[in-house]
Coordinates of C-alpha atoms in Angstrom, one line a residue:
X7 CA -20.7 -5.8 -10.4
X8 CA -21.7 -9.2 -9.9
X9 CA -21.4 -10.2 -13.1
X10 CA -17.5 -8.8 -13.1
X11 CA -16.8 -11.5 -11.0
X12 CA -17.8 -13.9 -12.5
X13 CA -16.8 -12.9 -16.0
X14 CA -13.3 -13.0 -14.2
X15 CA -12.9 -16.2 -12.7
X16 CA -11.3 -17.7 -15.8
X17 CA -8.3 -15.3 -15.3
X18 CA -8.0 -14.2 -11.9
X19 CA -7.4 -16.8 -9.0
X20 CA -10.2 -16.4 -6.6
X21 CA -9.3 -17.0 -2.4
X22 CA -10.7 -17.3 0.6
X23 CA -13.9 -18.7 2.5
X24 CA -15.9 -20.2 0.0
X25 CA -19.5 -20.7 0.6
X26 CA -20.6 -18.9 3.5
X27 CA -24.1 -20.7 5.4
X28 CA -24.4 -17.3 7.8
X29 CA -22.2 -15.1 9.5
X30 CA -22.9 -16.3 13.1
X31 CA -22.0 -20.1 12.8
X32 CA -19.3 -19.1 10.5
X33 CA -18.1 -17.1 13.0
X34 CA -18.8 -20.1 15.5
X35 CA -16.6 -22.4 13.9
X36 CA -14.0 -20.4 12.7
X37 CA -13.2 -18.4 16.5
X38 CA -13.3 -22.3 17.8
X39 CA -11.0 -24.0 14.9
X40 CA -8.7 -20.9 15.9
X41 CA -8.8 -20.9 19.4
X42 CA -8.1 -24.5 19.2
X43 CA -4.9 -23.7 17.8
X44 CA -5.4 -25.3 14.5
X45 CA -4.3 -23.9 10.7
X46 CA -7.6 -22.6 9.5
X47 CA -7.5 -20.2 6.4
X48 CA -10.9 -18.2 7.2
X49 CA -12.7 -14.9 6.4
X50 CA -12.2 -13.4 9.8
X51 CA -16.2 -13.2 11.4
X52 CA -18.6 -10.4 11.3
X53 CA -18.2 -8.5 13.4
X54 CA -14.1 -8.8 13.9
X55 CA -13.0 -10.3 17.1
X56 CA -10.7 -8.3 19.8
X57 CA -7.9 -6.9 17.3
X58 CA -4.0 -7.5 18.4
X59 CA -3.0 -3.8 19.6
X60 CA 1.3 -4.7 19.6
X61 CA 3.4 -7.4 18.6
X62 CA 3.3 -8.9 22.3
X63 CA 1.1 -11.8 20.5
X64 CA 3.0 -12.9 17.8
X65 CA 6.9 -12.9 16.9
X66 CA 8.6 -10.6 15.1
X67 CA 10.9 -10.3 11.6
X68 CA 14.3 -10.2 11.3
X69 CA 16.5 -8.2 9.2
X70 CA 13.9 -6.5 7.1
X71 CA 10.9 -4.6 8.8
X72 CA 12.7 -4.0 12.2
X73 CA 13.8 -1.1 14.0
X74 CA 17.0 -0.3 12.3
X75 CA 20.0 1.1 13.7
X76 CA 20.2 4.9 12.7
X77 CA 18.3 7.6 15.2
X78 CA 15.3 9.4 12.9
X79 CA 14.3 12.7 13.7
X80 CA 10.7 14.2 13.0
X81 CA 10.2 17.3 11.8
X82 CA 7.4 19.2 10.2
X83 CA 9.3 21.8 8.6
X84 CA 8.4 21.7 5.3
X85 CA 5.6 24.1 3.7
X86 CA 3.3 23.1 1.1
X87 CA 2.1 26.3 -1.4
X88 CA -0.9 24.4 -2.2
X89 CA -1.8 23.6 1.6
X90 CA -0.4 25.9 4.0
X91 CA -2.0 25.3 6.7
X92 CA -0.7 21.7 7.0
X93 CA 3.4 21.3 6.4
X94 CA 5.0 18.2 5.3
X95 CA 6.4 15.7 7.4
X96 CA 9.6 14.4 7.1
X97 CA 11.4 11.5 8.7
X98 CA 15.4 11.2 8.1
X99 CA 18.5 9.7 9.9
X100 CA 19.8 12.1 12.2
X101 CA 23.1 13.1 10.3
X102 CA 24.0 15.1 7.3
X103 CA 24.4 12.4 4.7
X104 CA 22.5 11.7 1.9
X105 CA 20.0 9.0 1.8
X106 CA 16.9 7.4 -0.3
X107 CA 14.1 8.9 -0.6
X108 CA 10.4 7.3 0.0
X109 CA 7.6 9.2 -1.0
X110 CA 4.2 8.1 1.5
X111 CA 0.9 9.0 0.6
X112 CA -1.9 8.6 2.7
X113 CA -5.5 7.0 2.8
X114 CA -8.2 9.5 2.3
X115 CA -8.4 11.3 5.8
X116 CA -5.4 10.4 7.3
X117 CA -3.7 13.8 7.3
X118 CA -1.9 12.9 10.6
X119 CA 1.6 11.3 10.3
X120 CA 1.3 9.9 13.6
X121 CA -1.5 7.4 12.1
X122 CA 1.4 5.7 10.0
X123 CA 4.6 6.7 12.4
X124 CA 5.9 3.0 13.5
X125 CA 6.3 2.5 9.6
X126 CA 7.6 5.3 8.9
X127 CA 10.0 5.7 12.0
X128 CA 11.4 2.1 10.9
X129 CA 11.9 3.1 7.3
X130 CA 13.6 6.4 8.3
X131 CA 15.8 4.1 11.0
X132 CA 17.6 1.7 8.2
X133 CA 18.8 4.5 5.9
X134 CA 16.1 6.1 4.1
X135 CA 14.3 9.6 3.9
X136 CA 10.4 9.3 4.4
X137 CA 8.4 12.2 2.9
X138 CA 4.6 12.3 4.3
X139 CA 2.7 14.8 2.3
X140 CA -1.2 15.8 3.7
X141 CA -3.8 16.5 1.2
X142 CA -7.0 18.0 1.9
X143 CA -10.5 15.8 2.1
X144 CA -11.8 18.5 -0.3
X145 CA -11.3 19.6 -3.9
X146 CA -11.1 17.9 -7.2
X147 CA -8.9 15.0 -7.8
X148 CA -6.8 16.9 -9.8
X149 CA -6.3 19.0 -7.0
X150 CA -5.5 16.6 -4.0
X151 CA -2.9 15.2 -6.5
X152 CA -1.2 18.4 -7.1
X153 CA -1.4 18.7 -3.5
X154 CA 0.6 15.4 -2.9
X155 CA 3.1 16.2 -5.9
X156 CA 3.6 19.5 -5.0
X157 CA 4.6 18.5 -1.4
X158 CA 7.0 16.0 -2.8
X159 CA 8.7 18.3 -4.5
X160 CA 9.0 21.0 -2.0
X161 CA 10.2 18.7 0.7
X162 CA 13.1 17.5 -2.7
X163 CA 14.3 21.0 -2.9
X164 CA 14.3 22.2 0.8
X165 CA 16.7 18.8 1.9
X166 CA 19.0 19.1 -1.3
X167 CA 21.8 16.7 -1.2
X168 CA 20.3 15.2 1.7
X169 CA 18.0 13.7 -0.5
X170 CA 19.6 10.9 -3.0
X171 CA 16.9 11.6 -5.8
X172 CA 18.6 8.7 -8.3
X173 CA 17.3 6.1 -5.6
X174 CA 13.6 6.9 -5.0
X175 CA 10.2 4.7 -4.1
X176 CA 6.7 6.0 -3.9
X177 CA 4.1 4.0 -1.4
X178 CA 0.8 4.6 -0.8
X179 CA -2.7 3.4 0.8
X180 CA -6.2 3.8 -0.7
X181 CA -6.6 6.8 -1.8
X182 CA -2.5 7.5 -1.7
X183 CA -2.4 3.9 -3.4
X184 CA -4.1 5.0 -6.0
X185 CA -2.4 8.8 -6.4
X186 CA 0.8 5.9 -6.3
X187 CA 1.4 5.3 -10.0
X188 CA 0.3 8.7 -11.0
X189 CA 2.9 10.2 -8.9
X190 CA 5.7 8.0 -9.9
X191 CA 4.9 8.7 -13.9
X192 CA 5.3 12.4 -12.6
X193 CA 9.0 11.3 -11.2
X194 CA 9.6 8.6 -13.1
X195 CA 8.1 9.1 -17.0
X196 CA 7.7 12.8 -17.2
X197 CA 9.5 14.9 -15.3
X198 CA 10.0 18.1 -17.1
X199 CA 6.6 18.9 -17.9
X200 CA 5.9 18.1 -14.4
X201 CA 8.8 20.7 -12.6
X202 CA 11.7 18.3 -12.5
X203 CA 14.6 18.8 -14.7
X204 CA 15.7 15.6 -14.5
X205 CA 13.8 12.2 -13.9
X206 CA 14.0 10.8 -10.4
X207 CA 15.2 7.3 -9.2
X208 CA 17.5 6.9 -12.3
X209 CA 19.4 4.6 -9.8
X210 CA 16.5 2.6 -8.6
X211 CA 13.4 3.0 -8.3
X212 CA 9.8 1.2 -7.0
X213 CA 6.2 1.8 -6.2
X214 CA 4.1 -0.5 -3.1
X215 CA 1.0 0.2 -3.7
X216 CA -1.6 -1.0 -0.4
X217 CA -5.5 -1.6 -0.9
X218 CA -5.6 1.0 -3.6
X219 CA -8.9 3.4 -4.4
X220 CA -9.4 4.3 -7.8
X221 CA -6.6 5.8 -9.8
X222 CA -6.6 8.7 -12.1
X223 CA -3.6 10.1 -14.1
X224 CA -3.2 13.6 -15.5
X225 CA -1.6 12.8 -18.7
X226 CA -0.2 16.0 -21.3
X227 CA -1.7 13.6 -24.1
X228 CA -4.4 11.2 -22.9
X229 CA -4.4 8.4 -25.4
X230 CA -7.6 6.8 -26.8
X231 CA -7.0 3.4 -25.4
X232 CA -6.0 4.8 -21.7
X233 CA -3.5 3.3 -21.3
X234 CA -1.8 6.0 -18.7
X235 CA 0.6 3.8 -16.7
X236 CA 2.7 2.1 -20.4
X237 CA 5.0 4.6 -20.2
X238 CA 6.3 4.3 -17.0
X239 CA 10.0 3.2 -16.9
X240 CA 10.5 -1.0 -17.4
X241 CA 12.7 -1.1 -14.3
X242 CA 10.2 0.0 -12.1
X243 CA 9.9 -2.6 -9.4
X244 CA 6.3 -2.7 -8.5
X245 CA 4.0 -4.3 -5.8
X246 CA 0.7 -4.5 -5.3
X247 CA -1.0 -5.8 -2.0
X248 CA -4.6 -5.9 -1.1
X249 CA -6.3 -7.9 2.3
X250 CA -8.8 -10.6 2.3
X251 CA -11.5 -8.6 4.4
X252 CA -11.3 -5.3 3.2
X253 CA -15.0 -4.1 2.5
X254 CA -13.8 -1.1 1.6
X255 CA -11.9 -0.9 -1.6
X256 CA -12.5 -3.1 -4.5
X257 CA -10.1 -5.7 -5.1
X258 CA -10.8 -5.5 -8.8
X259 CA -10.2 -1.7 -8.4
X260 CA -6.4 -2.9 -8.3
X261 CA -6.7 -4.7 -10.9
X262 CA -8.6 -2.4 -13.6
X263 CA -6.5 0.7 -12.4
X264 CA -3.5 -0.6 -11.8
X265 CA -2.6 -4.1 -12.7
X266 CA -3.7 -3.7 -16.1
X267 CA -2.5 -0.6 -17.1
X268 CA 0.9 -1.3 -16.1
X269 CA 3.5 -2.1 -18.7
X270 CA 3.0 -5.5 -20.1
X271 CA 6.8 -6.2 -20.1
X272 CA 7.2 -4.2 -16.8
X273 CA 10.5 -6.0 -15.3
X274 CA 9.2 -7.1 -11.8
X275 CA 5.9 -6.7 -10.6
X276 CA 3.8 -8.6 -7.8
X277 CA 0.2 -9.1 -6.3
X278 CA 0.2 -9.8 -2.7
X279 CA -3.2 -10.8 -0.9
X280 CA -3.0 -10.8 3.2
X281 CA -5.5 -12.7 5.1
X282 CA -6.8 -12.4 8.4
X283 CA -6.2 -14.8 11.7
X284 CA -6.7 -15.4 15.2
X285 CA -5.5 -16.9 18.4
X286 CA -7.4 -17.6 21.1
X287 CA -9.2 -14.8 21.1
X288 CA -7.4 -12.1 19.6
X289 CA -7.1 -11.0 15.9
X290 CA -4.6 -9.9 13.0
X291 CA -8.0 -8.4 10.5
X292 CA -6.7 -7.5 7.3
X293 CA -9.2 -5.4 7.1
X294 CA -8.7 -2.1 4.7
X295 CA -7.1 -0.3 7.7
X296 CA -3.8 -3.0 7.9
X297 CA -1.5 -0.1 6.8
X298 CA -2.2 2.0 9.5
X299 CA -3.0 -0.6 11.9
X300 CA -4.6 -0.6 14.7
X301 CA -7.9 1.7 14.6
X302 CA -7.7 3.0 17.8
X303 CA -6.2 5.1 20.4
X304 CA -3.5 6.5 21.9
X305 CA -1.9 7.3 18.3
X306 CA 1.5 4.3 18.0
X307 CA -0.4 1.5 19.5
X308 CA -1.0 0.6 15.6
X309 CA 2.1 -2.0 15.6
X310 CA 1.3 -5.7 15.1
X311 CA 2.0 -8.7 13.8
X312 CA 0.8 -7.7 10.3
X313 CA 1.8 -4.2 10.6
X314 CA 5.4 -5.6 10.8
X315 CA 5.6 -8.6 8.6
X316 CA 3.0 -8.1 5.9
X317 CA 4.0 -4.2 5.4
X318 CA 6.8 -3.3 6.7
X319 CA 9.1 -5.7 6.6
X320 CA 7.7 -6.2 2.6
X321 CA 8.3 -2.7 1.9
X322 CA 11.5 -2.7 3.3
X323 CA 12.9 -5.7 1.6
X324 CA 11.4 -4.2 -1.6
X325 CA 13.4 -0.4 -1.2
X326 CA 16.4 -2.6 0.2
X327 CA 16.2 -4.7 -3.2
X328 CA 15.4 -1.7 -5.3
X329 CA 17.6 1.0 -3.9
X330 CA 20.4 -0.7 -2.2
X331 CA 21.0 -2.9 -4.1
X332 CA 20.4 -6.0 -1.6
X333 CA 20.3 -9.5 -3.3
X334 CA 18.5 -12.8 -3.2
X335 CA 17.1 -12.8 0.7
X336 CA 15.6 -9.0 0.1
X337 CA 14.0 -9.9 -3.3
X338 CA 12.1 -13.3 -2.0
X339 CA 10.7 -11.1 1.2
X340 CA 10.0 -8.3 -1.5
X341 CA 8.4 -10.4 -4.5
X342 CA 7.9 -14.0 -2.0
X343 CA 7.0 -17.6 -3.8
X344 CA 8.1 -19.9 -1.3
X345 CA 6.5 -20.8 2.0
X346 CA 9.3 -19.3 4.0
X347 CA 9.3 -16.0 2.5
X348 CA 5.1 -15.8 2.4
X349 CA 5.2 -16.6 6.1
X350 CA 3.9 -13.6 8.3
X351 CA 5.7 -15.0 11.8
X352 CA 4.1 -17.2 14.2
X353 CA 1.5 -17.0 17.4
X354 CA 3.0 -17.2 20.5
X355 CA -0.1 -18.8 21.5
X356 CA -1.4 -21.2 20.1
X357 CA 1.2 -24.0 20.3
X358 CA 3.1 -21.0 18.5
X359 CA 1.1 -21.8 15.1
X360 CA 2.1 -20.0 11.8
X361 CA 0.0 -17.0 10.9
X362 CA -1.9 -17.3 8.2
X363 CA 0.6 -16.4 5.5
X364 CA 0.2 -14.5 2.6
X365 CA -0.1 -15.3 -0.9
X366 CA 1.6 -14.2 -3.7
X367 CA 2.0 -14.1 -7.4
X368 CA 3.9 -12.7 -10.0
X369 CA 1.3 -12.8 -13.1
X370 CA -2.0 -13.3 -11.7
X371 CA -3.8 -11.1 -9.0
X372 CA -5.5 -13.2 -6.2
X373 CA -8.8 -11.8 -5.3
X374 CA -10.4 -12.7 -2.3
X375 CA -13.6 -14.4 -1.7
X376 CA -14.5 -12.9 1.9
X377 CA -15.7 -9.5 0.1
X378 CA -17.4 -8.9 -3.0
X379 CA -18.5 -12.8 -3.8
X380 CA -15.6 -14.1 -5.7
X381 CA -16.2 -18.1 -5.8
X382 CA -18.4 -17.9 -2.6
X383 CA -21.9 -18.6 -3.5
X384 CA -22.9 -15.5 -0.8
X385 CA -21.1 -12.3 -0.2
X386 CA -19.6 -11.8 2.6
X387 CA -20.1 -8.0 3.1
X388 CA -20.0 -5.5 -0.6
X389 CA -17.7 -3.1 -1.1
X390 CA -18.2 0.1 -0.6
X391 CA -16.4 1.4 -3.3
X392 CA -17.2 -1.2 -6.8
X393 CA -14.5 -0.9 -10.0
X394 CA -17.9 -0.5 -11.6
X395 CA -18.6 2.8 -9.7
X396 CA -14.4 4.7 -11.4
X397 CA -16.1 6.8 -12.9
X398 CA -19.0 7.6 -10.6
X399 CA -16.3 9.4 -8.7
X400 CA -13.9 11.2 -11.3
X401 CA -13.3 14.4 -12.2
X402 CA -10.7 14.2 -14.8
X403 CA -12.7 13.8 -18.0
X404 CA -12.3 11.0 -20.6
X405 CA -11.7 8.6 -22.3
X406 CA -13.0 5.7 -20.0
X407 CA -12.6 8.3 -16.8
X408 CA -9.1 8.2 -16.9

């Protein structure tokens, strides 16, 4: 794994702490340069300080990843063949018209919508139809992604017209990010061996993929080289973000799943790496938990400052861009290069700082140095899921694991 790295670090730009001299004076001097209100682009310290709980700390977007204007209702109503006991979750606008459609699915174990509902309640509010689809912890791969697809499909023919199937995006986190791809080449590339009769998103279409796990397709004719993502559609606007301090998923997971077997010529695509900060004394970790926020209880208080302007308000830019056809503004927030559109709001501590922004590129991915080594001379923390351990946990057969 190691050695992966470095093999790598001719062709992948490597971020983050650099060489670590131990956790505690790191930590030291990185909680001080914070807490002193200075710009510090750090590996947030072991163990992570007191985690922001709202967006009461920092500012918040405007015009993409707030609280849009249409009321959203709720309802699990929807049941799943291969999962009865658990229905699909569907947010909407509250009228009759027809809408979008964006397909969630989840990180291993988060079966509860309410884990992701801020996200999804602000998607639903600006005009779109959010589909959350449970899988069980158990079963085959193969399975759990039958599971998601099946549910997507269910909740497509119960709504009907609601559901405006030429304009469609698929998002998902760890494991869901990597079900992501495989579930849009279902929509998107094969349709009709897969129940459709006609390809979705023919209008518009994306995928957001967050922190992904390892990703395996279910192709009808597996080629030799693997190459199972080629054949997805060239208009597909695609996005990939991962966080500094996840010791969770493999950044390089991303990349050998994902990033490379996407079409080379794809038409838009992005890498997006979100780093952690602080402010006297509290924390934004982007940790591998940043989609759903804040780990903790009661279930909504999972809203802030990265929740809203590294997630949501990316993903909402990108549907806005991709299905709505929204112009320049929603494309730099969706696919960002300047310092404006990287920004991720400002402290209102602190002097009222910057956060830390993101960065961003359209033909590299940006791996992080706080987990797995990278350029730093000592690993912060290992993963706990490698890109050298794919095949350790597949089920699909070959070649190369799928």
């Amino acid at each position: 794994m190691k050695n992966s790295w470095w093999i790598l670090t001719g062709v992948l730009a490597v971020t983050g702490c650099g060489p670590s001299t131990g956790v505690d004076e790191e930590s030291h001097v990185a909680v001080a340069a914070l807490e002193a209100g200075a710009t510090a682009s750090v590996c947030a310290p072991r163990p992570y300080g007191t985690e922001v709980a709202s967006t009461a700390a920092t500012t918040e977007p405007t015009v993409y990843g707030v609280q849009g204007p249409l009321p959203v209702r709720v309802a699990s109503d929807v049941p799943n063949a291969l999962w009865p006991e658990m229905p699909i979750t569907v947010y909407r606008p509250d009228d009759r018209a027809s809408y979008p459609v964006l397909f969630y699915s989840h990180a291993y174990g988060g079966s509860d919508h309410t884990h992701v509902a801020p996200l999804l309640q602000r998607l639903a509010s600006n005009g779109y139809n959010v589909v959350f689809v449970p899988y069980m912890n158990t079963g085959t791969r193969n399975s759990q992604y039958d599971t998601l697809w099946n549910g997507f499909v269910a909740a497509a023919k119960q709504y009907g017209s609601r559901f405006d199937l030429t304009r469609v995006g698929f998002i998902g986190h760890s494991f869901g990010g990597g079900a992501t791809p495989e579930m849009a080449r279902r929509a998107f590339a094969d349709p009709t061996h897969n129940g459709l009769t006609s390809a979705w998103g023919s209008a518009g279409r994306f995928m957001f993929i967050m922190a992904p796990w390892f990703s395996f397709p279910n192709l009808k004719n597996p080629t030799a080289t693997n190459d199972h993502y080629r054949d997805l559609p060239l208009d597909v606007k695609t996005v990939i973000q991962v966080y500094a301090d996840d010791d969770t998923n493999d950044h390089l997971i991303a990349v050998n799943d994902i990033w490379n077997k996407l079409p080379p010529d794809l038409q838009e695509k992005g890498w997006q790496l979100v780093k952690s900060d602080g402010c006297e004394g509290q924390w934004l970790n982007a940790g591998h938990s940043t989609p759903a926020g804040y780990s903790s209880t009661p279930p909504g208080s999972w809203d802030n400052g990265h929740d809203l302007w590294a997630v949501a308000r990316r993903i909402h830019a990108l549907a806005a861009y991709a299905l709505k056809g929204s112009g320049a503004v929603a494309r730099a927030i969706a696919f960002p290069s300047t310092a404006d559109a990287l920004g991720l709001g400002n402290w209102k501590g602190c002097g009222g700082r910057a956060v830390v922004p993101m960065e961003a590129s359209a033909t590299t991915p940006i791996l992080s140095a706080c987990g797995g080594g990278g350029d730093a001379t000592a690993q912060e923390y290992v993963f706990t899921y490698s890109a050298a351990a794919h095949c350790t946990w597949s089920d699909t057969g070959a070649p190369a694991c799928r």
